[in-house]
Amino acid sequence: MYGVGIPTERAYVYGQTPIAQCHIPFQIETSADEGNECCLKNGVLTVDGDETVPILSAGFMCAKGWRGKTRFNPSGIKTYTREYDHAPPANLLEGRGTQSGAHVDIMGNFALIEDIMRVAAGATGKDLGGDQVHSDIFKWSEKIDLRL
């Protein structure tokens, strides 16, 4: 269970700092920019995520590492992936949002709370409707060659 739909920092372009300016040898190269159509702006590469954790980091184990009988799931317990697409608050009265997918604010997401309460009451992933995925996490995970 994790949020998606918010640009999230994943990588940086570094350049050397002129020695006269400071004692730190590298700085983010703010001139690195791919324009409006790309995810590289001011030396920062962003991808889809929850504003703190990229989808690939949050979802790989859910999508592949724990699926089926693997060394990380030796009993082969059935697992499901539930992504919660971010929707910002409609107004200030909504606070941080009841449909937020942001890293911490997701704890106030009504759909997440409902899913957690249903599981705590005995529902299975199948009872929740199985996987709920808004990204290509399954496709991305298959491209990663890792001994499971």
Coordinates of C-alpha atoms in Angstrom, one line a residue:
M1 CA 0.0 0.0 0.0
Y2 CA 1.6 3.2 -1.2
G3 CA 0.9 6.5 -2.9
V4 CA 1.5 7.5 -6.5
G5 CA 1.0 10.5 -8.8
I6 CA 3.4 13.1 -7.4
P7 CA 6.7 14.1 -8.9
T8 CA 9.4 12.6 -6.7
E9 CA 13.2 13.2 -6.8
R10 CA 15.2 10.2 -8.0
A11 CA 18.6 11.4 -9.2
Y12 CA 20.8 14.5 -9.5
V13 CA 23.3 15.8 -12.0
Y14 CA 26.4 17.0 -10.2
G15 CA 29.2 19.3 -11.3
Q16 CA 32.5 20.2 -9.7
T17 CA 32.4 23.3 -7.4
P18 CA 35.2 25.8 -8.1
I19 CA 37.6 25.5 -5.2
A20 CA 37.5 29.2 -4.4
Q21 CA 33.8 29.0 -3.6
C22 CA 33.5 26.3 -1.0
H23 CA 35.1 23.2 0.5
I24 CA 32.4 20.8 -0.9
P25 CA 33.8 19.4 -4.1
F26 CA 30.4 18.9 -5.9
Q27 CA 27.1 20.7 -6.3
I28 CA 23.9 20.1 -8.2
E29 CA 24.4 21.3 -11.8
T30 CA 21.3 23.6 -12.0
S31 CA 22.0 24.3 -15.7
A32 CA 21.1 20.6 -16.5
D33 CA 17.6 21.0 -17.9
E34 CA 15.6 19.0 -20.5
G35 CA 12.9 21.5 -21.0
N36 CA 9.2 21.3 -20.2
E37 CA 8.6 17.8 -21.7
C38 CA 11.1 15.9 -19.5
C39 CA 11.6 15.1 -15.9
L40 CA 15.1 16.7 -15.6
K41 CA 14.9 20.3 -14.3
N42 CA 17.6 22.3 -12.7
G43 CA 19.8 19.2 -12.2
V44 CA 17.1 17.2 -10.5
L45 CA 15.5 14.1 -12.2
T46 CA 12.0 13.4 -11.0
V47 CA 9.8 10.3 -11.5
D48 CA 6.4 9.3 -10.3
G49 CA 6.1 8.5 -6.6
D50 CA 4.7 9.8 -3.3
E51 CA 6.9 12.9 -3.2
T52 CA 9.4 11.1 -1.0
V53 CA 9.8 7.5 -2.4
P54 CA 9.8 6.7 -6.2
I55 CA 7.3 4.1 -7.3
L56 CA 10.0 1.6 -8.2
S57 CA 11.4 1.7 -4.7
A58 CA 8.0 1.5 -3.0
G59 CA 6.5 -1.1 -5.3
F60 CA 9.2 -3.5 -6.5
M61 CA 9.0 -5.9 -3.6
C62 CA 5.2 -5.8 -3.8
A63 CA 5.1 -6.4 -7.5
K64 CA 7.9 -9.0 -7.8
G65 CA 10.0 -9.7 -4.7
W66 CA 7.1 -11.1 -2.6
R67 CA 5.0 -12.4 -5.4
G68 CA 4.7 -16.2 -5.5
K69 CA 7.2 -18.5 -3.7
T70 CA 10.5 -16.6 -3.6
R71 CA 13.4 -16.4 -1.1
F72 CA 11.7 -13.3 0.3
N73 CA 8.3 -15.1 0.6
P74 CA 9.3 -18.8 1.2
S75 CA 5.8 -19.9 2.0
G76 CA 4.4 -18.3 -1.1
I77 CA 1.8 -16.3 0.8
K78 CA -0.5 -14.5 -1.7
T79 CA 0.3 -10.8 -2.0
Y80 CA -1.5 -7.8 -3.5
T81 CA -0.3 -4.4 -4.6
R82 CA -2.5 -1.4 -3.7
E83 CA -1.5 2.0 -5.1
Y84 CA -3.4 5.1 -4.1
D85 CA -3.4 7.8 -6.8
H86 CA -2.8 11.3 -5.3
A87 CA -5.6 13.9 -5.5
P88 CA -4.8 17.2 -3.8
P89 CA -7.3 18.7 -1.4
A90 CA -10.2 20.5 -3.1
N91 CA -10.0 23.4 -0.6
L92 CA -8.3 24.5 2.6
L93 CA -11.0 23.0 4.8
E94 CA -9.9 19.5 3.7
G95 CA -6.6 19.9 5.4
R96 CA -3.9 17.7 3.8
G97 CA -6.5 15.8 1.8
T98 CA -8.7 12.8 2.1
Q99 CA -7.4 11.3 -1.2
S100 CA -3.7 12.2 -0.7
G101 CA -1.1 9.9 -2.0
A102 CA 1.7 11.9 -0.4
H103 CA 4.2 10.0 1.7
V104 CA 2.9 11.0 5.2
D105 CA -0.5 12.5 4.3
I106 CA -1.6 9.1 2.8
M107 CA -2.4 8.1 6.4
G108 CA -5.5 10.4 6.1
N109 CA -6.5 8.8 2.7
F110 CA -10.0 7.4 3.2
A111 CA -9.5 4.6 0.7
L112 CA -6.3 3.5 2.5
I113 CA -8.0 3.7 5.9
E114 CA -10.9 1.6 4.6
D115 CA -8.6 -1.0 3.1
I116 CA -6.6 -1.3 6.4
M117 CA -9.8 -1.6 8.5
R118 CA -11.2 -4.3 6.2
V119 CA -8.0 -6.3 6.4
A120 CA -7.9 -5.9 10.2
A121 CA -11.4 -7.2 10.2
G122 CA -10.4 -10.3 8.3
A123 CA -10.8 -9.4 4.6
T124 CA -8.3 -10.8 2.1
G125 CA -6.6 -8.9 -0.7
K126 CA -9.1 -10.7 -3.0
D127 CA -12.0 -9.3 -0.9
L128 CA -10.5 -5.8 -1.5
G129 CA -10.7 -6.3 -5.2
G130 CA -7.1 -7.6 -5.8
D131 CA -4.4 -5.4 -7.1
Q132 CA -5.1 -1.7 -7.6
V133 CA -2.3 -0.3 -9.7
H134 CA -2.1 3.1 -11.5
S135 CA 1.5 2.7 -12.6
D136 CA 3.5 0.3 -14.7
I137 CA 5.2 -1.2 -11.7
F138 CA 4.6 -4.8 -12.9
K139 CA 6.2 -4.1 -16.3
W140 CA 9.1 -2.2 -14.7
S141 CA 9.7 -5.0 -12.1
E142 CA 9.9 -7.7 -14.8
K143 CA 12.9 -5.8 -16.4
I144 CA 14.9 -6.1 -13.1
D145 CA 17.0 -9.3 -13.1
L146 CA 17.3 -10.2 -9.5
R147 CA 17.7 -13.7 -8.0
L148 CA 14.4 -14.3 -6.1

